[in-house]
Coordinates of C-alpha atoms in Angstrom, one line a residue:
Chain A
M736 CA -51.0 24.7 -46.3
S737 CA -52.4 21.7 -44.5
E738 CA -49.6 19.2 -43.9
S739 CA -52.2 16.5 -44.2
V740 CA -52.5 17.0 -47.9
E741 CA -51.3 13.9 -49.8
L742 CA -47.9 14.8 -51.3
I743 CA -46.9 11.4 -52.6
P744 CA -49.6 9.1 -54.0
G745 CA -49.3 5.8 -52.3
N746 CA -46.7 7.2 -49.9
T747 CA -43.9 5.4 -51.6
L748 CA -41.2 6.1 -54.2
I749 CA -41.2 2.6 -55.5
T750 CA -42.9 1.9 -58.8
A751 CA -43.2 -1.1 -61.0
T752 CA -41.8 0.5 -64.2
P753 CA -39.9 3.6 -65.4
Q754 CA -43.2 4.8 -67.0
E755 CA -44.9 4.7 -63.6
G756 CA -42.0 6.4 -62.0
R757 CA -42.3 9.2 -64.5
E758 CA -46.0 9.6 -63.8
L759 CA -45.2 9.8 -60.1
A760 CA -42.6 12.5 -60.8
I761 CA -45.3 14.6 -62.6
K762 CA -47.8 14.1 -59.8
M763 CA -45.3 15.0 -57.1
A764 CA -44.4 18.2 -58.9
R765 CA -48.0 19.1 -59.3
L766 CA -48.8 18.4 -55.6
I767 CA -46.2 20.9 -54.5
I768 CA -47.8 23.5 -56.6
K769 CA -51.2 22.5 -55.1
V770 CA -50.0 23.0 -51.5
T771 CA -48.4 26.3 -52.4
Q772 CA -51.5 27.5 -54.2
P773 CA -54.5 25.6 -52.7
D774 CA -57.1 27.5 -54.7
A775 CA -58.1 25.2 -57.6
E776 CA -59.5 28.1 -59.7
V777 CA -56.2 30.0 -59.4
R778 CA -54.2 26.9 -60.3
G779 CA -56.4 26.4 -63.4
R780 CA -55.8 29.9 -64.5
L781 CA -52.1 29.7 -64.0
R782 CA -52.0 26.4 -65.8
G783 CA -53.4 28.1 -68.8
I784 CA -50.6 30.6 -68.6
Y785 CA -47.6 28.2 -68.3
A786 CA -49.0 25.8 -70.9
E787 CA -48.7 28.6 -73.4
D788 CA -45.3 29.9 -72.4
A789 CA -42.2 28.2 -73.8
A790 CA -39.9 29.2 -71.0
M791 CA -42.3 28.0 -68.3
L792 CA -42.8 24.7 -70.1
I793 CA -39.1 24.2 -70.1
A794 CA -39.0 25.0 -66.4
V795 CA -41.7 22.4 -65.7
G796 CA -39.6 19.9 -67.5
Q797 CA -36.6 20.8 -65.3
T798 CA -38.6 20.2 -62.2
V799 CA -40.0 16.9 -63.3
A800 CA -36.5 15.8 -64.2
T801 CA -35.3 16.6 -60.7
E802 CA -38.2 14.7 -59.1
F803 CA -37.6 11.8 -61.4
A804 CA -33.9 11.5 -60.5
V805 CA -34.9 10.7 -56.9
I806 CA -37.5 8.2 -58.0
A807 CA -35.2 6.5 -60.4
A808 CA -32.5 6.1 -57.7
A809 CA -35.1 4.8 -55.2
N810 CA -35.9 2.1 -57.7
N811 CA -32.3 1.3 -58.5
Y812 CA -33.1 2.5 -62.0
W813 CA -35.4 -0.5 -62.6
R814 CA -32.3 -2.4 -63.8
Chain B
M483 CA -53.1 15.0 -69.1
S484 CA -53.8 11.4 -69.8
E485 CA -51.5 9.3 -67.7
S486 CA -51.5 6.7 -70.4
V487 CA -49.3 8.9 -72.6
E488 CA -45.9 7.2 -73.3
L489 CA -43.4 9.1 -71.2
I490 CA -40.3 6.9 -71.7
P491 CA -40.0 5.2 -75.1
G492 CA -39.5 1.5 -74.5
N493 CA -40.3 1.9 -70.8
T494 CA -36.6 1.5 -69.8
L495 CA -33.7 3.7 -69.0
I496 CA -31.2 1.2 -70.3
T497 CA -29.6 2.0 -73.7
A498 CA -26.9 0.4 -75.7
T499 CA -24.7 3.4 -76.0
P500 CA -24.1 6.9 -74.6
Q501 CA -25.4 8.3 -77.9
E502 CA -28.7 6.4 -77.5
G503 CA -28.8 7.6 -73.9
R504 CA -28.6 11.1 -75.0
E505 CA -31.3 10.6 -77.6
L506 CA -33.5 9.2 -74.8
A507 CA -32.9 12.2 -72.6
I508 CA -34.0 14.5 -75.4
K509 CA -37.2 12.5 -75.9
M510 CA -38.0 12.3 -72.3
A511 CA -37.7 16.1 -72.0
R512 CA -40.0 16.6 -74.9
L513 CA -42.6 14.1 -73.7
I514 CA -42.9 16.1 -70.5
I515 CA -43.6 19.2 -72.5
K516 CA -46.1 17.2 -74.5
V517 CA -48.1 16.0 -71.5
T518 CA -48.1 19.6 -70.1
Q519 CA -49.2 21.1 -73.4
P520 CA -51.0 18.3 -75.4
D521 CA -52.0 20.6 -78.3
A522 CA -49.6 19.9 -81.1
E523 CA -50.2 23.1 -82.8
V524 CA -49.5 25.2 -79.7
R525 CA -46.3 23.1 -79.1
G526 CA -45.2 23.8 -82.7
R527 CA -45.7 27.5 -82.2
L528 CA -43.8 27.5 -78.9
R529 CA -41.0 25.5 -80.5
G530 CA -40.5 28.3 -83.0
I531 CA -40.2 30.7 -80.1
Y532 CA -37.6 28.9 -78.0
A533 CA -35.6 27.7 -81.0
E534 CA -34.9 31.4 -81.7
D535 CA -34.3 32.5 -78.1
A536 CA -30.8 32.1 -76.7
A537 CA -31.9 32.0 -73.0
M538 CA -34.5 29.3 -73.7
L539 CA -32.1 27.2 -75.8
I540 CA -29.7 27.2 -72.8
A541 CA -32.5 26.2 -70.5
V542 CA -33.4 23.3 -72.8
G543 CA -29.8 22.2 -72.5
Q544 CA -30.0 22.3 -68.7
T545 CA -33.1 20.1 -68.7
V546 CA -31.6 17.6 -71.1
A547 CA -28.5 17.5 -69.0
T548 CA -30.5 16.7 -65.9
E549 CA -32.4 13.9 -67.7
F550 CA -29.2 12.5 -69.0
A551 CA -27.6 12.3 -65.6
V552 CA -30.2 9.8 -64.5
I553 CA -29.9 7.7 -67.7
A554 CA -26.1 7.7 -67.4
A555 CA -26.3 6.5 -63.8
A556 CA -28.8 3.8 -64.8
N557 CA -26.4 2.5 -67.4
N558 CA -23.4 2.7 -65.0
Y559 CA -22.0 5.3 -67.4
W560 CA -21.6 2.6 -70.2
R561 CA -18.2 1.9 -68.6
Chain C
M618 CA -34.3 17.0 -85.2
S619 CA -32.6 14.1 -86.8
E620 CA -31.7 11.5 -84.1
S621 CA -28.7 10.5 -86.2
V622 CA -26.9 13.7 -85.3
E623 CA -23.8 13.0 -83.2
L624 CA -24.6 14.0 -79.7
I625 CA -21.5 12.7 -77.9
P626 CA -18.2 12.9 -79.8
G627 CA -16.6 9.4 -79.7
N628 CA -19.8 8.0 -78.2
T629 CA -18.2 7.6 -74.8
L630 CA -18.1 9.5 -71.5
I631 CA -14.6 8.3 -70.7
T632 CA -11.8 10.7 -71.1
A633 CA -8.1 10.6 -70.3
T634 CA -8.0 13.7 -68.1
P635 CA -10.3 16.2 -66.3
Q636 CA -9.4 18.8 -68.9
E637 CA -10.7 16.5 -71.7
G638 CA -13.8 15.8 -69.6
R639 CA -14.5 19.5 -69.4
E640 CA -14.1 19.9 -73.1
L641 CA -16.5 17.1 -73.6
A642 CA -19.0 18.8 -71.3
I643 CA -18.8 21.9 -73.4
K644 CA -19.3 20.0 -76.6
M645 CA -22.3 18.0 -75.3
A646 CA -24.0 21.2 -74.1
R647 CA -23.4 22.7 -77.6
L648 CA -24.7 19.7 -79.4
I649 CA -28.0 19.9 -77.6
I650 CA -28.4 23.5 -78.8
K651 CA -27.5 22.3 -82.3
V652 CA -30.3 19.6 -82.4
T653 CA -32.8 22.1 -81.0
Q654 CA -31.8 24.8 -83.4
P655 CA -30.3 23.1 -86.5
D656 CA -29.9 26.3 -88.5
A657 CA -26.2 27.3 -88.2
E658 CA -26.9 30.9 -89.1
V659 CA -29.5 31.3 -86.4
R660 CA -27.2 29.7 -83.9
G661 CA -24.4 32.1 -84.8
R662 CA -26.7 35.0 -84.3
L663 CA -27.9 33.7 -80.9
R664 CA -24.3 33.0 -79.8
G665 CA -23.5 36.7 -80.4
I666 CA -26.4 37.5 -78.0
Y667 CA -25.6 35.2 -75.2
A668 CA -21.9 35.9 -75.3
E669 CA -22.7 39.5 -74.5
D670 CA -25.3 38.8 -71.8
A671 CA -24.1 38.3 -68.3
A672 CA -27.1 36.3 -67.1
M673 CA -26.9 34.0 -70.1
L674 CA -23.2 33.4 -69.7
I675 CA -23.9 32.3 -66.1
A676 CA -26.6 30.0 -67.3
V677 CA -24.2 28.5 -69.9
G678 CA -21.9 27.8 -67.0
Q679 CA -24.6 26.1 -65.0
T680 CA -25.4 23.8 -67.9
V681 CA -21.8 22.9 -68.5
A682 CA -21.4 22.2 -64.8
T683 CA -24.3 19.8 -64.9
E684 CA -22.9 18.0 -67.9
F685 CA -19.5 17.8 -66.3
A686 CA -20.9 16.2 -63.1
V687 CA -22.0 13.2 -65.1
I688 CA -18.7 12.9 -67.0
A689 CA -16.7 13.2 -63.8
A690 CA -18.7 10.4 -62.2
A691 CA -18.3 8.3 -65.2
N692 CA -14.5 8.6 -64.9
N693 CA -14.5 8.0 -61.2
Y694 CA -13.3 11.6 -60.9
W695 CA -9.9 10.7 -62.5
R696 CA -8.7 9.7 -59.1
Chain D
M1490 CA -13.4 28.7 -78.6
S1491 CA -10.0 27.1 -78.6
E1492 CA -10.2 23.7 -77.0
S1493 CA -6.6 24.2 -75.8
V1494 CA -7.6 26.8 -73.2
E1495 CA -6.9 25.6 -69.7
L1496 CA -10.3 24.7 -68.2
I1497 CA -9.2 23.1 -64.9
P1498 CA -6.1 24.5 -63.3
G1499 CA -3.7 21.7 -62.6
N1500 CA -5.9 19.3 -64.6
T1501 CA -7.1 17.6 -61.5
L1502 CA -10.2 17.7 -59.2
I1503 CA -8.2 16.7 -56.2
T1504 CA -7.3 19.4 -53.7
A1505 CA -5.7 19.4 -50.3
T1506 CA -8.6 21.1 -48.4
P1507 CA -12.3 22.1 -48.8
Q1508 CA -11.1 25.7 -49.1
E1509 CA -9.0 24.9 -52.1
G1510 CA -11.8 22.9 -53.5
R1511 CA -14.0 25.9 -53.2
E1512 CA -11.4 28.1 -54.9
L1513 CA -11.2 25.5 -57.7
A1514 CA -15.0 25.6 -58.2
I1515 CA -14.9 29.4 -58.6
K1516 CA -12.1 29.1 -61.1
M1517 CA -13.8 26.4 -63.1
A1518 CA -17.0 28.4 -63.3
R1519 CA -15.0 31.5 -64.5
L1520 CA -13.1 29.5 -67.1
I1521 CA -16.3 28.4 -68.8
I1522 CA -17.4 32.0 -69.1
K1523 CA -13.9 32.8 -70.5
V1524 CA -14.2 30.2 -73.3
T1525 CA -17.7 31.3 -74.1
Q1526 CA -16.7 35.0 -74.2
P1527 CA -13.0 35.1 -75.0
D1528 CA -12.8 38.9 -75.1
A1529 CA -11.4 40.1 -71.8
E1530 CA -12.7 43.6 -72.2
V1531 CA -16.3 42.3 -72.7
R1532 CA -16.0 40.0 -69.8
G1533 CA -14.8 42.9 -67.6
R1534 CA -17.8 44.9 -68.6
L1535 CA -20.2 42.1 -68.0
R1536 CA -18.6 41.4 -64.6
G1537 CA -19.5 45.0 -63.6
I1538 CA -23.1 44.2 -64.5
Y1539 CA -23.5 40.9 -62.6
A1540 CA -21.6 42.1 -59.6
E1541 CA -24.2 44.8 -59.1
D1542 CA -27.2 42.6 -59.9
A1543 CA -28.8 40.6 -57.0
A1544 CA -30.4 38.0 -59.2
M1545 CA -27.2 37.3 -61.1
L1546 CA -25.1 37.1 -58.0
I1547 CA -27.4 34.4 -56.7
A1548 CA -27.1 32.6 -60.1
V1549 CA -23.3 32.7 -59.8
G1550 CA -23.6 31.1 -56.4
Q1551 CA -25.8 28.4 -57.9
T1552 CA -23.2 27.6 -60.5
V1553 CA -20.3 27.5 -58.1
A1554 CA -22.3 25.2 -55.8
T1555 CA -22.9 22.8 -58.7
E1556 CA -19.2 22.8 -59.6
F1557 CA -18.2 22.3 -56.0
A1558 CA -20.5 19.3 -55.6
V1559 CA -18.4 17.4 -58.2
I1560 CA -15.1 18.5 -56.6
A1561 CA -16.3 17.5 -53.1
A1562 CA -17.3 14.1 -54.3
A1563 CA -14.0 13.7 -56.1
N1564 CA -12.2 14.3 -52.8
N1565 CA -14.5 12.0 -50.8
Y1566 CA -15.6 15.2 -49.0
W1567 CA -12.1 15.6 -47.4
R1568 CA -13.4 13.3 -44.6
Chain E
M1298 CA -11.2 38.4 -55.8
S1299 CA -8.5 37.5 -53.4
E1300 CA -8.3 33.7 -53.2
S1301 CA -7.2 34.1 -49.5
V1302 CA -10.8 35.0 -48.5
E1303 CA -12.3 32.3 -46.2
L1304 CA -14.8 30.4 -48.3
I1305 CA -15.7 27.6 -45.8
P1306 CA -15.7 28.5 -42.1
G1307 CA -13.5 26.0 -40.3
N1308 CA -12.3 24.6 -43.7
T1309 CA -14.4 21.5 -43.2
L1310 CA -17.7 20.2 -44.4
I1311 CA -18.2 18.0 -41.3
T1312 CA -20.7 19.4 -38.8
A1313 CA -22.1 17.9 -35.6
T1314 CA -25.8 18.2 -36.6
P1315 CA -28.1 18.8 -39.6
Q1316 CA -28.9 22.2 -38.1
E1317 CA -25.2 23.2 -38.2
G1318 CA -24.9 21.7 -41.7
R1319 CA -27.7 24.0 -42.8
E1320 CA -26.1 27.0 -41.2
L1321 CA -22.9 26.1 -43.0
A1322 CA -24.8 25.9 -46.3
I1323 CA -26.1 29.4 -45.8
K1324 CA -22.7 30.8 -45.0
M1325 CA -21.0 29.1 -48.0
A1326 CA -23.7 30.6 -50.3
R1327 CA -23.1 34.0 -48.8
L1328 CA -19.3 33.8 -49.1
I1329 CA -19.5 33.2 -52.8
I1330 CA -21.6 36.3 -53.1
K1331 CA -18.9 38.1 -51.0
V1332 CA -16.0 37.1 -53.3
T1333 CA -18.0 38.0 -56.4
Q1334 CA -19.0 41.4 -54.9
P1335 CA -16.4 42.4 -52.3
D1336 CA -17.9 45.8 -51.6
A1337 CA -19.9 45.4 -48.3
E1338 CA -22.0 48.5 -49.1
V1339 CA -23.1 47.2 -52.5
R1340 CA -23.9 43.8 -50.9
G1341 CA -26.0 45.5 -48.3
R1342 CA -27.9 47.4 -50.9
L1343 CA -28.4 44.2 -53.0
R1344 CA -29.6 42.3 -50.0
G1345 CA -32.3 44.8 -49.5
I1346 CA -33.4 44.1 -53.0
Y1347 CA -33.5 40.3 -53.0
A1348 CA -35.0 40.1 -49.5
E1349 CA -38.1 41.9 -50.9
D1350 CA -38.3 40.0 -54.1
A1351 CA -40.2 36.7 -54.1
A1352 CA -38.4 35.2 -57.2
M1353 CA -35.0 36.0 -55.8
L1354 CA -35.8 34.6 -52.3
I1355 CA -36.8 31.3 -54.0
A1356 CA -33.5 31.4 -55.9
V1357 CA -31.6 31.9 -52.7
G1358 CA -33.4 28.8 -51.4
Q1359 CA -32.4 26.8 -54.5
T1360 CA -28.7 27.7 -54.0
V1361 CA -28.7 26.9 -50.3
A1362 CA -30.4 23.5 -51.1
T1363 CA -27.6 22.7 -53.6
E1364 CA -24.9 23.6 -51.0
F1365 CA -26.6 21.6 -48.3
A1366 CA -26.8 18.5 -50.6
V1367 CA -23.0 18.3 -50.6
I1368 CA -22.7 19.0 -46.8
A1369 CA -25.3 16.3 -46.0
A1370 CA -23.5 13.7 -48.2
A1371 CA -20.2 14.6 -46.5
N1372 CA -21.8 13.9 -43.1
N1373 CA -23.4 10.7 -44.3
Y1374 CA -26.7 12.4 -43.6
W1375 CA -26.0 12.4 -39.9
R1376 CA -27.5 9.0 -39.8
Chain F
M574 CA -30.0 36.5 -39.6
S575 CA -29.7 34.8 -36.2
E576 CA -28.0 31.4 -36.7
S577 CA -30.1 30.2 -33.7
V578 CA -33.2 30.1 -35.9
E579 CA -34.5 26.5 -36.3
L580 CA -33.6 25.5 -39.8
I581 CA -34.5 21.8 -39.7
P582 CA -37.5 20.8 -37.5
G583 CA -36.3 18.0 -35.1
N584 CA -32.7 18.6 -36.3
T585 CA -32.8 15.3 -38.3
L586 CA -33.3 14.4 -41.9
I587 CA -34.7 11.0 -41.0
T588 CA -38.5 10.6 -41.3
A589 CA -40.9 7.7 -41.0
T590 CA -42.4 7.9 -44.4
P591 CA -41.9 9.6 -47.9
Q592 CA -44.9 11.8 -47.1
E593 CA -43.2 13.1 -44.0
G594 CA -40.0 13.5 -46.0
R595 CA -41.9 15.6 -48.4
E596 CA -43.4 17.8 -45.6
L597 CA -39.9 18.2 -44.2
A598 CA -38.6 19.4 -47.6
I599 CA -41.3 22.0 -47.8
K600 CA -40.5 23.2 -44.3
M601 CA -36.8 23.4 -45.0
A602 CA -37.4 25.4 -48.1
R603 CA -39.6 27.8 -46.2
L604 CA -37.2 28.2 -43.3
I605 CA -34.5 29.4 -45.7
I606 CA -36.8 32.1 -46.9
K607 CA -37.6 32.9 -43.3
V608 CA -33.9 33.5 -42.3
T609 CA -33.3 35.5 -45.5
Q610 CA -36.4 37.6 -44.9
P611 CA -37.2 37.6 -41.2
D612 CA -40.1 40.1 -41.4
A613 CA -43.3 38.0 -41.3
E614 CA -45.3 40.8 -42.8
V615 CA -43.1 41.1 -45.8
R616 CA -43.0 37.3 -46.2
G617 CA -46.8 37.2 -46.2
R618 CA -46.9 39.9 -48.9
L619 CA -44.4 38.0 -51.0
R620 CA -46.3 34.7 -50.6
G621 CA -49.3 36.4 -52.1
I622 CA -47.2 37.3 -55.1
Y623 CA -45.5 34.0 -55.8
A624 CA -48.7 32.0 -55.1
E625 CA -50.3 33.8 -58.0
D626 CA -47.3 33.6 -60.4
A627 CA -46.9 30.5 -62.5
A628 CA -43.2 30.9 -63.0
M629 CA -42.5 31.3 -59.3
L630 CA -44.7 28.4 -58.4
I631 CA -42.6 26.2 -60.7
A632 CA -39.5 27.6 -59.1
V633 CA -40.8 26.7 -55.7
G634 CA -41.3 23.2 -56.9
Q635 CA -37.8 23.0 -58.2
T636 CA -36.4 24.0 -54.8
V637 CA -38.6 21.6 -52.9
A638 CA -37.5 18.8 -55.3
T639 CA -33.8 19.6 -54.6
E640 CA -34.4 19.6 -50.8
F641 CA -36.3 16.3 -51.1
A642 CA -33.5 14.6 -53.0
V643 CA -31.3 15.0 -50.0
I644 CA -33.9 13.8 -47.5
A645 CA -34.8 10.8 -49.7
A646 CA -31.1 9.8 -49.9
A647 CA -30.8 10.2 -46.1
N648 CA -33.6 7.8 -45.6
N649 CA -32.3 5.3 -48.2
Y650 CA -35.4 6.1 -50.1
W651 CA -37.6 4.4 -47.5
R652 CA -37.0 1.2 -49.4

């Protein structure tokens, strides 16, 4: 892994809206997979696997929820 | 995934009641599955699988609980 | 899923005691399973499976612990 | 499940020391398994399974850690 | 399990440095495994299994991360 | 495991940016795997396994997210 890979788009956890915070959570989760498996072709093949697997889809949701918890706190929940 | 997909209905974490907060948690969890697997037919097939699988049902509960933790904090626990 | 299903008995996270908070956590976890699998007969069959499976029992405990964390914070830990 | 089962010994999250907090976390995790599987003989058999299974032992640790996080916060980390 | 087993070395979550906090998290995770499986020989055998299993190593990391979250909060993040 | 292994580079959770916080989370997650499996050759072999396994990649993401939550809180979310 090259540490110079962008891991957080914009290098901030602050977003204008909850929707944008959710999009950031999805991107952050994907970028961790990208640094762990840098080969785009392999990632594409694996995406085809987890997108068709109920248990893995649920696990993706769990990870995004964990990422989002941090982003939501950073934004004081957009209250 | 199109980032323009609605990920948080109403684009807010604030709800009137705990019940509505819980409903939002369920919707948010489902919308992540939807962006990860955009094909409605595939999702319908997978739903039939996890709704009959004890381990996956428990995992769904874990994910909803994680989403709900954020929503509850955002609403100051509706105290 | 009908969104009108009761997801939080009493529609509040506030309980008189930690014991009642724990009971609420168990109920909330079960109600998520209920909305995901509305068929009572199927749920009864699946309960027989996870109640006899060590890994699933541990996973149930993990989910209840996550639900309880929110309830405990809502009640300021009954301090 | 009978809701009258004791789920939190002493009905409080407050303990004198971190060690006692850790013991409470273990007990709370076990009591959830007990209400989910009330048959002591079955629980004894399942305990023999997970105590010999590396993955399940790790999962037990994850659950106790989650329970302990709540207890530690309740006690202001015994600072 | 004997409740008199030491579960937190020094009976405190306070450490001088983040490094020591991390070491404490590792020890706390291991001590839960120890009370769940008191037989040292069995634990040694299981350690040989999870140290060679990618999925279990990741799960160990998840558990240590959860333990560390509590220790870090207890120490106000050593700011 | 030798407790003298470096578990947190720089022995601090404070970073200049979210990007650096994310890099630290990845390193901390890897260092736990390193102390659990000190043999570099075995780790290299296992990395080849989890980098090609969709479920394990998702689990890596979950662990990094948990580590990052602590780092983000330590840095007051770089607000």
